[in-house]
PDB file of C-alpha atoms in Angstrom:
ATOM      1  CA  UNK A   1       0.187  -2.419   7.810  1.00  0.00           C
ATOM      2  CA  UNK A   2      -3.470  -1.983   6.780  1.00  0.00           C
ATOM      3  CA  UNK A   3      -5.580   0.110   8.732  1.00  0.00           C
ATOM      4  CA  UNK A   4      -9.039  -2.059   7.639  1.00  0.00           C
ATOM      5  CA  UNK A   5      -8.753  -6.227   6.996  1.00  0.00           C
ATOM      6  CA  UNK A   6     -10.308  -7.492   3.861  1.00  0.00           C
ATOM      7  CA  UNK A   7     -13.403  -7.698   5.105  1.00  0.00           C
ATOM      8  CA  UNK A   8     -14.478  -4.327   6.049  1.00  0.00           C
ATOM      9  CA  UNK A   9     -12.739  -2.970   2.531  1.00  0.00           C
ATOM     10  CA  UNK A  10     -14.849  -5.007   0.440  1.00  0.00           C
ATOM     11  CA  UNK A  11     -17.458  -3.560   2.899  1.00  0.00           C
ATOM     12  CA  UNK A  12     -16.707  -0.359   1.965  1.00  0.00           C
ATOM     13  CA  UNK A  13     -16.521  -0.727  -1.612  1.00  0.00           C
ATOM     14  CA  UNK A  14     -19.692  -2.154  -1.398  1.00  0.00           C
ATOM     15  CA  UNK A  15     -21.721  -0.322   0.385  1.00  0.00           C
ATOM     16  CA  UNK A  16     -20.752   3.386  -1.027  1.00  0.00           C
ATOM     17  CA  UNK A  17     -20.115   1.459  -4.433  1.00  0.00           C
ATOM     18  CA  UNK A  18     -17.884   4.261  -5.465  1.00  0.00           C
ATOM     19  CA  UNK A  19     -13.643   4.145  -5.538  1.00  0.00           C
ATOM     20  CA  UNK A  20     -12.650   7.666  -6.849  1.00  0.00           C
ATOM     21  CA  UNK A  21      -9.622   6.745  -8.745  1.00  0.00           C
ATOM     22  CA  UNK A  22      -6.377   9.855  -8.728  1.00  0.00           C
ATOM     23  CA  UNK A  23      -3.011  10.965  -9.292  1.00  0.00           C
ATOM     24  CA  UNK A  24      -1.117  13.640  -8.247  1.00  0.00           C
ATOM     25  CA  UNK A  25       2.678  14.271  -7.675  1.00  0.00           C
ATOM     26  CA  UNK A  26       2.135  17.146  -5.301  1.00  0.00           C
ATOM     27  CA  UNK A  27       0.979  15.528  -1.787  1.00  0.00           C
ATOM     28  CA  UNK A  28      -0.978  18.710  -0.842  1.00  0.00           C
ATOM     29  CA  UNK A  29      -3.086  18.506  -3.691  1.00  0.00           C
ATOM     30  CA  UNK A  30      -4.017  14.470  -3.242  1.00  0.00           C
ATOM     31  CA  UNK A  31      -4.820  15.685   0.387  1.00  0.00           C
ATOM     32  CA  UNK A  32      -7.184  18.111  -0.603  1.00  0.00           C
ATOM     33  CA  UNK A  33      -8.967  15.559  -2.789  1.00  0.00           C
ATOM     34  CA  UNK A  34      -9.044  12.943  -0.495  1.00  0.00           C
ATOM     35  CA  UNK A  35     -10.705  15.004   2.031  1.00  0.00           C
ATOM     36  CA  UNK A  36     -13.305  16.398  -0.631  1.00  0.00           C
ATOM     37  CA  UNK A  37     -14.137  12.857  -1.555  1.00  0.00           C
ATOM     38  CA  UNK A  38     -14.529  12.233   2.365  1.00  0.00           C
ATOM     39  CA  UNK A  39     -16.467  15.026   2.472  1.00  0.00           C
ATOM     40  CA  UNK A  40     -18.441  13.388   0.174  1.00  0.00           C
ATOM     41  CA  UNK A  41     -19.231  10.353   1.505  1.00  0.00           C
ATOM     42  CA  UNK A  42     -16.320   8.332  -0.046  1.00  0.00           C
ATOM     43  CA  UNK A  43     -15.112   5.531   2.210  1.00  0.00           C
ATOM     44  CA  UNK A  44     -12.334   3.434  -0.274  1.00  0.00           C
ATOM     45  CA  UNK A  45     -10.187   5.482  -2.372  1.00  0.00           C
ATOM     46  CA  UNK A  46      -7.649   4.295  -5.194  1.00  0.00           C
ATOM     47  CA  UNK A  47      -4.760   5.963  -5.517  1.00  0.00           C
ATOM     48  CA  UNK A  48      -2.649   5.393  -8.873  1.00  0.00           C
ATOM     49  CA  UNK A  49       0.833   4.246  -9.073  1.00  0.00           C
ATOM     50  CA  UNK A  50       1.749   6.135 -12.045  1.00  0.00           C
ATOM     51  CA  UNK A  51       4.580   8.618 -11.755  1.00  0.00           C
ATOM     52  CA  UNK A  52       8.038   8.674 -10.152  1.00  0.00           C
ATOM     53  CA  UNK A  53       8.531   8.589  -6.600  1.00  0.00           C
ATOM     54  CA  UNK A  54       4.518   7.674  -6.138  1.00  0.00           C
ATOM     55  CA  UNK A  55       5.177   5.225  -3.443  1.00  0.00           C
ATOM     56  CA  UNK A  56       6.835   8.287  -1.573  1.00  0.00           C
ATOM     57  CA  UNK A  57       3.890  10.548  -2.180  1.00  0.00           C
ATOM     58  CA  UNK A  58       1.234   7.671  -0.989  1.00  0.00           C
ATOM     59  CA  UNK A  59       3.284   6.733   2.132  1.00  0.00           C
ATOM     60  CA  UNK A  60       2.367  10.394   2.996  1.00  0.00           C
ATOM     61  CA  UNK A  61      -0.717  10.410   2.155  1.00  0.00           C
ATOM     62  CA  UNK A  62      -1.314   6.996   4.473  1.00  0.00           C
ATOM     63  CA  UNK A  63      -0.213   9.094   7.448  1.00  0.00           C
ATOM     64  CA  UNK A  64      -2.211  11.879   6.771  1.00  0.00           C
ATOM     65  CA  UNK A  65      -5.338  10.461   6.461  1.00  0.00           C
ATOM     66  CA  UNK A  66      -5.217   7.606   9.155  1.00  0.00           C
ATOM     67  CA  UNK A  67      -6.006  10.596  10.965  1.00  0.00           C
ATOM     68  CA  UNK A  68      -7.778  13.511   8.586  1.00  0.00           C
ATOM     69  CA  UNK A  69     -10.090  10.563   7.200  1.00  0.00           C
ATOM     70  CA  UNK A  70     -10.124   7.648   9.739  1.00  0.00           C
ATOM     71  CA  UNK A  71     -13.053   5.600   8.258  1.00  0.00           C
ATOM     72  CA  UNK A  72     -11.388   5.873   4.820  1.00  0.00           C
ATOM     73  CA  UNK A  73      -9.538   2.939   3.266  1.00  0.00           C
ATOM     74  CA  UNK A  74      -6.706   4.277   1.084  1.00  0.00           C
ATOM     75  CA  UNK A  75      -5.585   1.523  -1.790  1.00  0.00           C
ATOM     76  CA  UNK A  76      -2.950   1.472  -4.430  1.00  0.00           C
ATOM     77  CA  UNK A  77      -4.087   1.536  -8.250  1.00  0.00           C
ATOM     78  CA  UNK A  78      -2.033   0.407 -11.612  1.00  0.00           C
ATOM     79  CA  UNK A  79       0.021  -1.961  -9.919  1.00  0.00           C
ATOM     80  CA  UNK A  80       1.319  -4.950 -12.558  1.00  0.00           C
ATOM     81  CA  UNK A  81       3.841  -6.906 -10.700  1.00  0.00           C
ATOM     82  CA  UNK A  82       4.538  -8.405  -7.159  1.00  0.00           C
ATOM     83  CA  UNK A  83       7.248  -6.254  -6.121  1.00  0.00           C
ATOM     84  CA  UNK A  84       5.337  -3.001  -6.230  1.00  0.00           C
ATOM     85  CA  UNK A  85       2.507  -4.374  -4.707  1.00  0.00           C
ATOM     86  CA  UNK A  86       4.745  -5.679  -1.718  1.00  0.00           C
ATOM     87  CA  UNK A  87       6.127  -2.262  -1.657  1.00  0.00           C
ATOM     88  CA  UNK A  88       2.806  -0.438  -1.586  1.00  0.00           C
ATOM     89  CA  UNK A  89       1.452  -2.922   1.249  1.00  0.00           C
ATOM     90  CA  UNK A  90       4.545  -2.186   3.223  1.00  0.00           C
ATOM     91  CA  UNK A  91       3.517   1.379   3.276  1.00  0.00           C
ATOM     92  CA  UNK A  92       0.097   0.695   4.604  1.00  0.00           C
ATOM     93  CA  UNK A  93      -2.041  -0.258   1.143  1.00  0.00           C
ATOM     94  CA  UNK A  94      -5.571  -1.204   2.084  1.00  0.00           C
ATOM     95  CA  UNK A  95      -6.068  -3.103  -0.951  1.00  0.00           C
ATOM     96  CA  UNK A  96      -3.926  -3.625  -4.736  1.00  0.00           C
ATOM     97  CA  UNK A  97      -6.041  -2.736  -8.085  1.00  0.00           C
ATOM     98  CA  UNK A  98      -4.207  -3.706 -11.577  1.00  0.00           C
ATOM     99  CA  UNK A  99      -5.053  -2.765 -14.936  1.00  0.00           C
ATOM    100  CA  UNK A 100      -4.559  -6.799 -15.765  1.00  0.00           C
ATOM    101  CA  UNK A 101      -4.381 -10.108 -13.991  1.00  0.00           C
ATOM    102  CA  UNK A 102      -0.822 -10.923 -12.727  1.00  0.00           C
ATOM    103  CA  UNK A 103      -1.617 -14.215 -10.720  1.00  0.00           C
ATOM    104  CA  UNK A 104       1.973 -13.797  -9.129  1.00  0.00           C
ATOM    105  CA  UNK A 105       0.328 -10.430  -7.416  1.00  0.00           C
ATOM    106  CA  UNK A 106      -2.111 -13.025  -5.682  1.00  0.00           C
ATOM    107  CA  UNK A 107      -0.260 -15.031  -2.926  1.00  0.00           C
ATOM    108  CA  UNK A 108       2.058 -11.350  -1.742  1.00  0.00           C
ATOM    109  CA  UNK A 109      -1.819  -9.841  -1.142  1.00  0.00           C
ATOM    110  CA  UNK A 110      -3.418 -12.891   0.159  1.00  0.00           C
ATOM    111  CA  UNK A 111      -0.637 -13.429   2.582  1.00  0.00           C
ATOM    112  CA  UNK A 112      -1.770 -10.190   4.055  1.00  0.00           C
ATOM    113  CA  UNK A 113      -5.237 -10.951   3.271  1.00  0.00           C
ATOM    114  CA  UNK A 114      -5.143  -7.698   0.911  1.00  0.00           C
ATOM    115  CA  UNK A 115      -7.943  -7.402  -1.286  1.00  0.00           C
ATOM    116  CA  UNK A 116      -6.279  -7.832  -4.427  1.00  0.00           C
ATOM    117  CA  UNK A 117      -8.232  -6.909  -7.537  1.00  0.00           C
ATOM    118  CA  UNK A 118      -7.168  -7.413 -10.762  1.00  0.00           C
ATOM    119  CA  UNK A 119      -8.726  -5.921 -14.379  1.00  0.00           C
ATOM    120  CA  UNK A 120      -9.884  -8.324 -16.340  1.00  0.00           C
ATOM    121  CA  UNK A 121     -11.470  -8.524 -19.861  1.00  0.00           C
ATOM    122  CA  UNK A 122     -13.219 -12.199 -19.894  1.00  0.00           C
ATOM    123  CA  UNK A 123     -15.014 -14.532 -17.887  1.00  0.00           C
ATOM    124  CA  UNK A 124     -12.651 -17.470 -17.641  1.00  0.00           C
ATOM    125  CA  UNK A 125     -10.372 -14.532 -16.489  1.00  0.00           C
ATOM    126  CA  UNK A 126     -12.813 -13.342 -13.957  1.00  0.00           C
ATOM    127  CA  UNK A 127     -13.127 -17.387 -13.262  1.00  0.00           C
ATOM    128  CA  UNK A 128      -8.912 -17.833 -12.975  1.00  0.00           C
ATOM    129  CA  UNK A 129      -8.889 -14.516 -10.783  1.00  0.00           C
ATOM    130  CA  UNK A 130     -11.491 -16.229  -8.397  1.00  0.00           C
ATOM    131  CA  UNK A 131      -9.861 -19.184  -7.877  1.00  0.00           C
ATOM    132  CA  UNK A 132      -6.538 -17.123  -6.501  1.00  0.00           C
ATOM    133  CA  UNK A 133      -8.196 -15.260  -4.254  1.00  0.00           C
ATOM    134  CA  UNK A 134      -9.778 -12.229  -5.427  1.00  0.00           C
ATOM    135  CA  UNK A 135     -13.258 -11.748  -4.205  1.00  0.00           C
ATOM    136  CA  UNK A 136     -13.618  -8.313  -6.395  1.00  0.00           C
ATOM    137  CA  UNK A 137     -12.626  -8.441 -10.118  1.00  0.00           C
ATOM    138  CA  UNK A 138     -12.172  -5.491 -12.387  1.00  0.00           C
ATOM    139  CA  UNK A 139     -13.744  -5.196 -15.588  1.00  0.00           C
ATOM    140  CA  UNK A 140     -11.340  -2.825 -17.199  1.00  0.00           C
ATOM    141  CA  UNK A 141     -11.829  -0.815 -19.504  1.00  0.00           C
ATOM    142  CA  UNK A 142     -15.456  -1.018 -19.142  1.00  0.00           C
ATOM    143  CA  UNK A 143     -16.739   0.995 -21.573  1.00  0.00           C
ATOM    144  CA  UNK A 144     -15.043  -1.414 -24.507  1.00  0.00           C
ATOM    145  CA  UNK A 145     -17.252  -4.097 -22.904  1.00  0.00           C
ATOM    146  CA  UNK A 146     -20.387  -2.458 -21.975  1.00  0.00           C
ATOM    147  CA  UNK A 147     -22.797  -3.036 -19.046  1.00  0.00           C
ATOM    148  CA  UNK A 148     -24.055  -6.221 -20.921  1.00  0.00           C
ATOM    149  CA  UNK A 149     -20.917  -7.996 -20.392  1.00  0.00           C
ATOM    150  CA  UNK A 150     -21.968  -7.606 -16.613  1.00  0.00           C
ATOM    151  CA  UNK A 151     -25.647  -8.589 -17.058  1.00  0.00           C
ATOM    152  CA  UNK A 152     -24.515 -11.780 -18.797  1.00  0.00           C
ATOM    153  CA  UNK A 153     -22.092 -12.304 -16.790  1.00  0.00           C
ATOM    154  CA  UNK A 154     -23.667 -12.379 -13.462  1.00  0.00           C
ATOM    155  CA  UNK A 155     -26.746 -14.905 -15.087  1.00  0.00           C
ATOM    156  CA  UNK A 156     -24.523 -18.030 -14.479  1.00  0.00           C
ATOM    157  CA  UNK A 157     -22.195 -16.653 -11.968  1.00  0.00           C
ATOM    158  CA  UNK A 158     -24.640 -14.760  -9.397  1.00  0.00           C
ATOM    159  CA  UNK A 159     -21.530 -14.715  -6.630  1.00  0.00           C
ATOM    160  CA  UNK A 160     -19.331 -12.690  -8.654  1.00  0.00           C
ATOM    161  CA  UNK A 161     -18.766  -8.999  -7.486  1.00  0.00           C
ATOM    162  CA  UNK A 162     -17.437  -6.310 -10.378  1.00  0.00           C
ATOM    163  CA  UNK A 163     -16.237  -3.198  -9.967  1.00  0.00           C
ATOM    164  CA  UNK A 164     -15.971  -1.508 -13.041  1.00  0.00           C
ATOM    165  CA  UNK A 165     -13.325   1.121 -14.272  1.00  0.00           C
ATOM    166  CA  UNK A 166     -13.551   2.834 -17.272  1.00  0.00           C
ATOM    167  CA  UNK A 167     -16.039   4.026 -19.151  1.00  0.00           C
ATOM    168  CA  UNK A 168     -17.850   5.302 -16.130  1.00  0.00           C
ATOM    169  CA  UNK A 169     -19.749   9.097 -15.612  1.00  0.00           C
ATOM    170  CA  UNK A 170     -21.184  11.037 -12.578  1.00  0.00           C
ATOM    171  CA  UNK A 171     -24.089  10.484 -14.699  1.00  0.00           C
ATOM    172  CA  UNK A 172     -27.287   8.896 -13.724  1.00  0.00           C
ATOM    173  CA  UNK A 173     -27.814   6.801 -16.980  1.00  0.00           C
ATOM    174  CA  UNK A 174     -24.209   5.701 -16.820  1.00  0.00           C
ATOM    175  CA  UNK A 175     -24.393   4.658 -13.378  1.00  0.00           C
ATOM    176  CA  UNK A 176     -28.152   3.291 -13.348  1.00  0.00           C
ATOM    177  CA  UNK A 177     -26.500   1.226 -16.478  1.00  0.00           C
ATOM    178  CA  UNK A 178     -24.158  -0.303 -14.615  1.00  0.00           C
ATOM    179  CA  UNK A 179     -26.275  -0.972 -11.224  1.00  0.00           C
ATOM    180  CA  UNK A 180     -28.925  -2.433 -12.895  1.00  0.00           C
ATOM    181  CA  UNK A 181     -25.987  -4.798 -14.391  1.00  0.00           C
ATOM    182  CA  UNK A 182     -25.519  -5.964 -11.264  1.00  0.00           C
ATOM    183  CA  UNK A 183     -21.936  -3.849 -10.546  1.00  0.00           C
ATOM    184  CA  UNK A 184     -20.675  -4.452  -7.228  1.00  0.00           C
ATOM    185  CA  UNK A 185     -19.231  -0.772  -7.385  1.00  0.00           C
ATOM    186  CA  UNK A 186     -17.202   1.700  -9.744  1.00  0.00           C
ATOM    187  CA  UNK A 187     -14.262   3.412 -10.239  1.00  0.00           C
ATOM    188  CA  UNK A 188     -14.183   6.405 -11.364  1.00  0.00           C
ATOM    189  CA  UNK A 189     -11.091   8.797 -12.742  1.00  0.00           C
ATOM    190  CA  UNK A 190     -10.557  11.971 -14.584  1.00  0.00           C
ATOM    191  CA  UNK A 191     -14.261  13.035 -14.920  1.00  0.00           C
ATOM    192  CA  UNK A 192     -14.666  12.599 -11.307  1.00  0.00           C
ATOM    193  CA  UNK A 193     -11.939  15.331 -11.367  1.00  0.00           C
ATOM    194  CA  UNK A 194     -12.291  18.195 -14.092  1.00  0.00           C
ATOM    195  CA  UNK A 195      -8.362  19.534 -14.534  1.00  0.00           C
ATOM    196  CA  UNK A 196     -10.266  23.204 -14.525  1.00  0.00           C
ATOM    197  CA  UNK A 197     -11.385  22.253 -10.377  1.00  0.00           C
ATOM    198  CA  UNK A 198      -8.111  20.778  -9.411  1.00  0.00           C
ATOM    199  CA  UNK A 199      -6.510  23.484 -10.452  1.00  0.00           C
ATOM    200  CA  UNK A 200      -8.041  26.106  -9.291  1.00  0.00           C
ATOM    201  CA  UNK A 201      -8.473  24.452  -5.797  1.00  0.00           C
ATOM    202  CA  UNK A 202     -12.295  23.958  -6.138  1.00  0.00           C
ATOM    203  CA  UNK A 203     -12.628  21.025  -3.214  1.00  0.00           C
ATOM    204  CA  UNK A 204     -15.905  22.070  -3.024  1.00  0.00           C
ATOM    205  CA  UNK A 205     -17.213  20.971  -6.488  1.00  0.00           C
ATOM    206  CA  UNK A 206     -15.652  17.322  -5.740  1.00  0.00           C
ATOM    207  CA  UNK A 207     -17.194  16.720  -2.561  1.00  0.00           C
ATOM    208  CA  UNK A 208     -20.860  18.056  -4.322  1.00  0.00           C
ATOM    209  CA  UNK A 209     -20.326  15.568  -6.934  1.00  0.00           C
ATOM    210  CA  UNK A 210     -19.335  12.498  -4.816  1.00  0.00           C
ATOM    211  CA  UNK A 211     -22.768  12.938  -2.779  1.00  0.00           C
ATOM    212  CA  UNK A 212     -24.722  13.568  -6.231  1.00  0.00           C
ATOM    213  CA  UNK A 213     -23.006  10.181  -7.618  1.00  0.00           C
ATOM    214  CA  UNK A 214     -23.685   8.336  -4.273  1.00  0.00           C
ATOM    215  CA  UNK A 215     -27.103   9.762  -4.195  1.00  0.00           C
ATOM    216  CA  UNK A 216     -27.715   7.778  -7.308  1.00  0.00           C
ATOM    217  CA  UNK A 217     -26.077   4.928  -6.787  1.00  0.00           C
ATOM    218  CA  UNK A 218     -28.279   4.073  -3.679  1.00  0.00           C
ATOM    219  CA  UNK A 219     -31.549   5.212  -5.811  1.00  0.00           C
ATOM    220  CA  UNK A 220     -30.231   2.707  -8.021  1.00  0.00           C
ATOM    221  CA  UNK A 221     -30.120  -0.063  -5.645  1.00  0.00           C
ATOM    222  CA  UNK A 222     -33.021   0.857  -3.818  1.00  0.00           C
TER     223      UNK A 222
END
């Protein structure tokens, strides 16, 4: 079961306005980068379902950090269909992120009121996602559309929150681009995680540039 209701994760995701987004098969590894990003000031965390046996490494990592990070909320990424995202709730899934809208992922999240929050390329899409359920849309990939898309966007449609994935930087003019938008929050991937630092082990470089991207994300809200 989820460790945080829907509430308090869209809390989360708002307030830090940052989801690292990661994969690794080796469950000692996503520990150590979990707890960087903790370190860091991360309090939601996307985890991608994109190898084999994922849903075994992830069940592990639920455990883990239900006590290593207890104020973190630990979600499942690249989930297309209903049946993983039952599977991935079963094994503790604070919230479901797709790379597209499957409305059939909907009612299986809302059930448990899981945030459930589906990429999405258009605004009747954003609109259609709404309507089921999801409070949080993702623009994905972001940097095909652009911060504009969000700026326009949130004109006629004030209420809608964003989180963006792709296309985003530890950078300030990257993220000041997207805050000024009007992003709810961000995902960010691979240049969160430079292969060189995982790979030699450097936690400490993570956690230094999850405080330098939160750092900037509240100077751009402020």
């Amino acid at each position: 079961m989820a460790r945080f209701d829907k509430i308090a994760v869209l809390r989360k995701m708002g307030e830090t306005g940052m989801l690292p987004v990661f994969y690794n098969k080796d469950v000692e590894v996503a520990k150590h980068v979990l707890k960087a990003c903790y370190e860091g000031g991360v309090r939601a965390f996307e985890f991608t379902n994109r190898g084999d046996f994922a849903h075994e490494v992830f069940g592990e990592l639920v455990k883990w950090a239900d006590t290593e990070c207890p104020e973190l909320a630990l979600g499942i990424g690249s989930v297309v269909d209903p049946a993983t995202a039952a599977l991935y709730i079963q094994l503790g899934a604070n919230f479901v992120v797709g790379p597209l809208f499957n409305p059939d992922i909907s009612p299986v999240c809302n059930r448990r009121l899981i945030p459930y929050c589906p990429g999405c390329g258009s605004v009747s899409e954003i609109g259609k996602a709404q309507e089921l359920g999801s409070d949080l849309t993702k623009l994905f990939p972001g940097d095909v559309y652009g911060p504009r898309m969000v700026k326009d966007l949130m004109a006629p449609c004030p209420w809608t929150k964003i989180m963006v994935t792709g296309g985003v930087a530890p950078e300030r003019e990257n993220l000041e681009g997207w805050f000024q938008a009007g992003a709810y929050c961000v995902g960010m991937g691979s240049k969160l995680f430079p292969k060189d630092k995982v790979e030699s082990a450097d936690w400490g470089y993570i956690t230094a540039l999850c405080k330098d991207c939160l750092d900037i994300i509240r100077e751009c809200r402020a």
